[in-house]
XYZ file of C-alpha atoms in Angstrom:
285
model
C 108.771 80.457 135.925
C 107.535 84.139 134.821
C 104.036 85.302 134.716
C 103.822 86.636 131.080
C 100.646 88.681 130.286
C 99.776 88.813 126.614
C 98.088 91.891 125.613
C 94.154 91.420 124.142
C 95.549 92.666 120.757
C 98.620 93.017 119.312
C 100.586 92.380 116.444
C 99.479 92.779 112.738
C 97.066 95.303 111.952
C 94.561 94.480 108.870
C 96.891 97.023 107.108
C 99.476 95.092 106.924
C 98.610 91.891 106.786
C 97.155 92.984 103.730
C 100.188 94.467 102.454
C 102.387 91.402 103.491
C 100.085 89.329 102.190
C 100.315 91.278 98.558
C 103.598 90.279 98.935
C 103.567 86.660 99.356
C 100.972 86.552 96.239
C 103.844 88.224 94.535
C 106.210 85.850 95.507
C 104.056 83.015 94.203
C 102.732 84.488 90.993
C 105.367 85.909 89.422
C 108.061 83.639 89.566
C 111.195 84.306 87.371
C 110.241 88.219 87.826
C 111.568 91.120 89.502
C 110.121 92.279 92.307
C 110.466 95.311 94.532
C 108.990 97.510 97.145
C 108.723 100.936 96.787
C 110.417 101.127 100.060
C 110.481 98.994 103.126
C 107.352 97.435 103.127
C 106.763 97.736 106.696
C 108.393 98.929 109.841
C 110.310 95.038 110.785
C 113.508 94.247 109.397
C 112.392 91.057 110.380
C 109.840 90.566 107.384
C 111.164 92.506 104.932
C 114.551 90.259 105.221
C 112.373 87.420 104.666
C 110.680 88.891 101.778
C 114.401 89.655 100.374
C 115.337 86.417 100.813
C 112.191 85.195 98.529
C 112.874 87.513 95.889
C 111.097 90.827 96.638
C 113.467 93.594 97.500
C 113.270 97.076 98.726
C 114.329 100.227 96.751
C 114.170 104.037 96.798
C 113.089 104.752 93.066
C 113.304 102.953 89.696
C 116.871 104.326 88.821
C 119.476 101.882 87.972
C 116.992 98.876 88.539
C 115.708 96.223 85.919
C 111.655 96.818 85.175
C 109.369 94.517 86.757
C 106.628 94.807 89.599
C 107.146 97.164 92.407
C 104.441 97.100 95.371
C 103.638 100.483 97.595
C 104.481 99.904 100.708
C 102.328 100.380 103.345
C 102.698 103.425 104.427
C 102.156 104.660 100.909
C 104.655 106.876 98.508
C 104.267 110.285 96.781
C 102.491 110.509 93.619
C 105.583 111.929 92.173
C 107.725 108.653 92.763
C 104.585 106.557 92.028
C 104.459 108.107 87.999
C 108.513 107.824 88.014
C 107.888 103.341 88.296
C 104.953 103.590 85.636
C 106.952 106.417 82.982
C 110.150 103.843 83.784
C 108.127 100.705 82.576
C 107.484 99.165 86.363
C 103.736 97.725 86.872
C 102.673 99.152 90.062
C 100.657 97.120 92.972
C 98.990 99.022 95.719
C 99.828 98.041 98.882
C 99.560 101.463 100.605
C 96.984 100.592 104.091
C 93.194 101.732 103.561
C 93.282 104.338 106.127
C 96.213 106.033 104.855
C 94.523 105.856 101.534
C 91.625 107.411 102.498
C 93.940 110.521 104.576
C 95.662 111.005 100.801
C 92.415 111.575 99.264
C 91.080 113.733 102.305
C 93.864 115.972 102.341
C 93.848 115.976 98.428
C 90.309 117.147 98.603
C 89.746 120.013 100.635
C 90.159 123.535 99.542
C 91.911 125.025 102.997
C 95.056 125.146 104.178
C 96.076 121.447 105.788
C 98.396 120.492 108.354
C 99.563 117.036 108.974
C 100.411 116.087 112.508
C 102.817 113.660 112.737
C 106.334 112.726 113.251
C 108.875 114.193 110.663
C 110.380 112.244 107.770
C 108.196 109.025 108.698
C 107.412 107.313 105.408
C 103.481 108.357 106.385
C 104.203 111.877 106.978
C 106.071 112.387 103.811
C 103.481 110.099 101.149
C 100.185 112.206 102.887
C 101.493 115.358 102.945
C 102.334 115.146 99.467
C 98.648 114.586 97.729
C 97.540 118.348 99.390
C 96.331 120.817 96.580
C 99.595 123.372 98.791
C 102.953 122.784 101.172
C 100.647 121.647 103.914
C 102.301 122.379 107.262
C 103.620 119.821 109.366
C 102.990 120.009 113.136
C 104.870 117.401 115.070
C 104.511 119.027 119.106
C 102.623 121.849 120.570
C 105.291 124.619 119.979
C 104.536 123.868 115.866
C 101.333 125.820 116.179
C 103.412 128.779 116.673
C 103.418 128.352 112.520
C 99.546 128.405 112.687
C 97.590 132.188 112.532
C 93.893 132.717 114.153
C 92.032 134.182 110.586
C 92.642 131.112 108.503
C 90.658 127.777 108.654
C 92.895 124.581 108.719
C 91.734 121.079 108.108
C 94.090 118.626 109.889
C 95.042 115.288 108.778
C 96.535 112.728 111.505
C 99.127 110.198 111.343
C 97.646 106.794 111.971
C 99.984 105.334 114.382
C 100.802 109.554 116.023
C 101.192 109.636 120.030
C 97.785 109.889 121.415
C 98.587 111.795 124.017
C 100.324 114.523 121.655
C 97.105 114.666 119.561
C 95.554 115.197 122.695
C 97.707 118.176 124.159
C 97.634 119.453 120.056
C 93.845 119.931 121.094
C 93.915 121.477 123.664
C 96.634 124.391 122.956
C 94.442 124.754 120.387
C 91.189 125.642 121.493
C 93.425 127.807 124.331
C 94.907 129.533 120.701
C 91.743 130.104 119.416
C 92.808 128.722 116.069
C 90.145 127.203 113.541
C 90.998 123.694 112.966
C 88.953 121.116 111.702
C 89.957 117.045 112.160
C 89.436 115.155 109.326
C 91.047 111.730 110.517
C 92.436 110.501 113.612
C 94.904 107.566 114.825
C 93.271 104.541 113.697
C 91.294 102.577 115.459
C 93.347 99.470 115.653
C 96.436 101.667 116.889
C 94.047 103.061 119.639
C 92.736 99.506 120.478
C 96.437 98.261 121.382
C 97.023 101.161 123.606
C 93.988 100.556 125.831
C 95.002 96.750 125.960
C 98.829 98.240 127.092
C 96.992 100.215 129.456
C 95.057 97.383 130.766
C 98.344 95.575 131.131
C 99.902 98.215 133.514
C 96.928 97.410 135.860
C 98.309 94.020 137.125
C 101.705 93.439 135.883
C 105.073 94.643 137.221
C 106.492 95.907 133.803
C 105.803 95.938 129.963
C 107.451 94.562 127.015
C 107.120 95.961 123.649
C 107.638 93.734 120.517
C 108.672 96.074 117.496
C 111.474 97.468 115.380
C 112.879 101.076 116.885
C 111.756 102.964 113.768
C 107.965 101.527 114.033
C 105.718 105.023 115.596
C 103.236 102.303 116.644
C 105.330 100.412 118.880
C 106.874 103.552 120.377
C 103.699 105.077 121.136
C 102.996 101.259 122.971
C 105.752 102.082 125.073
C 105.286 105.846 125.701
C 101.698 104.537 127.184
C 103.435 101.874 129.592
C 105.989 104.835 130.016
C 102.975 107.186 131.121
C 101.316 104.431 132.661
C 105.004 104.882 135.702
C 105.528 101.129 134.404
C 109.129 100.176 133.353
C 108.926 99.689 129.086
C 111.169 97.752 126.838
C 111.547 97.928 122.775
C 112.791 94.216 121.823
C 112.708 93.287 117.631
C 113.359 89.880 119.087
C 114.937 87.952 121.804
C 118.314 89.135 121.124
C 117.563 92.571 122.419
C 116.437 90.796 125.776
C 118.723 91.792 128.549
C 119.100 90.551 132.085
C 117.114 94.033 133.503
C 114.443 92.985 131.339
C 114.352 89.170 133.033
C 114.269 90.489 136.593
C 110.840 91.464 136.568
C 108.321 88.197 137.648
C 105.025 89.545 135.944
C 105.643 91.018 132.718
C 103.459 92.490 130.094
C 103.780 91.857 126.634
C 102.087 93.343 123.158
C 103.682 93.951 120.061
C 103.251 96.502 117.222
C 101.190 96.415 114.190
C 104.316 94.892 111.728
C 105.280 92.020 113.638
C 104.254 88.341 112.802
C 103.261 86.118 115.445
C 105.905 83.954 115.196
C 108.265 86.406 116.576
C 105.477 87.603 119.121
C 105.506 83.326 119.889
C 109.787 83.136 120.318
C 109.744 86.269 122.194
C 106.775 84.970 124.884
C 108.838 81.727 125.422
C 112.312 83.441 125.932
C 111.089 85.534 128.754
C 108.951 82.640 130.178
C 112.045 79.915 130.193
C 114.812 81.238 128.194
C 114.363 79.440 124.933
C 113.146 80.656 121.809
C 110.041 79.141 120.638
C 110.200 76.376 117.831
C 106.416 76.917 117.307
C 104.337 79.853 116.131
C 101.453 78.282 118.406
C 99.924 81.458 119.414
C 98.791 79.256 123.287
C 101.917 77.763 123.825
């Protein structure tokens, strides 16, 4: 039998728990109604299926859809899109995460130029950078701040779940640049939190496994930080994606990202321990 090491946190972040659970209350309080998100909700295809199945459905934009109650998703939306559900007769429920929240209103605020670093086209990215006052300038990597000049004073929003160690190379080339930039936010605490437990992880076991969808930043950056850490990493959504190069190792790591339940987290654990799927979302079994 394999040694499987839990991680000392892992899965849902109070972000989106709160968002899912916005859901649910949907679900249950508005029976008979239509229901969307502005979006997926979150980063697992796993969830939002489910939610889909109860009613509650993802779309891009009110167009060709029947009114009824469409929740932000967690990442948030522009304020352009949001007016387009309210001026189309959709009640709106915010389910965009506090953090993020608070980064819109930051970067809506200041006076100076603004630069988001973060990846391009995430849903995050493209709601934050769109409260600024200006175009704020996106910085992704270190050869981005060739778009940055020394005279002007930038304030720079972060994404929440952004690489930490590409924040922290971002710092350094610039203080070596000399340009003026002023952090207002940083990843969020509960993304940093599950990259020291990873960390921790690579300390005793023989590889890591990362529970997450491929298009979640949080559970990449978990496995960039295994990656750094010289420990074999593996994305799995679930034990389908488990292969046999995966199985070989006897002491294996395990966290997930911020968007997936525990019961997943639960089937997952027990495939790699025995090969079956869990029938239990028992977080000790």
């Amino acid at each position: 039998m394999k040694n499987v090491e839990l991680a000392s946190i892992f899965g849902f972040c109070k972000g989106v728990e709160a968002s899912v659970n916005l859901a649910v209350e949907l679900i249950k309080n508005h029976k008979g109604e239509k229901l969307y998100t502005a979006g997926e909700l979150i980063h697992n295809k796993w969830i939002v299926n489910n939610l889909a199945e109860q009613g509650i459905i993802p779309i891009s934009g009110p167009e060709g859809h029947e009114k009824g109650i469409v929740l932000i998703c967690a990442h948030g939306i522009t304020p352009t899109l949001k007016q387009q559900y309210i001026d189309a007769g959709f009640k709106v429920v915010d389910g965009t995460c506090r953090i993020i929240l608070r980064n819109q209103k930051l970067i809506g605020e200041t006076n100076n130029q603004t630069i988001f670093i973060g990846k391009k086209n995430h849903p995050e990215t493209i709601s934050t950078m769109a409260f600024a006052k200006r175009p704020s300038i996106l910085i992704s990597q270190v050869s981005d701040l060739d778009l940055l000049e020394r005279n002007i004073r930038y304030d720079a929003i972060v994404q929440t779940t952004y690489s930490s160690s590409i924040i922290s190379d971002l710092k350094e080339a610039i203080k070596e640049r000399g340009l003026d930039v002023n952090f207002l936010s940083d990843i969020c605490n509960s993304s940093q939190r599950r990259r020291d437990a990873v960390k921790k992880l690579c300390e005793t076991c023989e590889s890591i496994v990362i529970i997450g969808d491929k298009h979640s930043a949080n559970s990449q950056g978990l496995k960039k930080i295994a990656e750094e850490e010289g420990k074999p990493a593996f994305l799995v959504s679930d034990v389908d994606d488990i292969t046999p190069e995966i199985l070989r190792y006897k002491h294996i790591g395990l966290s997930a990202g911020a968007s997936v339940p525990m019961d997943v987290i639960t089937r997952v654990r027990r495939y790699l321990i025995n090969g079956e799927a869990a029938c239990s979302t028992d977080s000790n079994s």
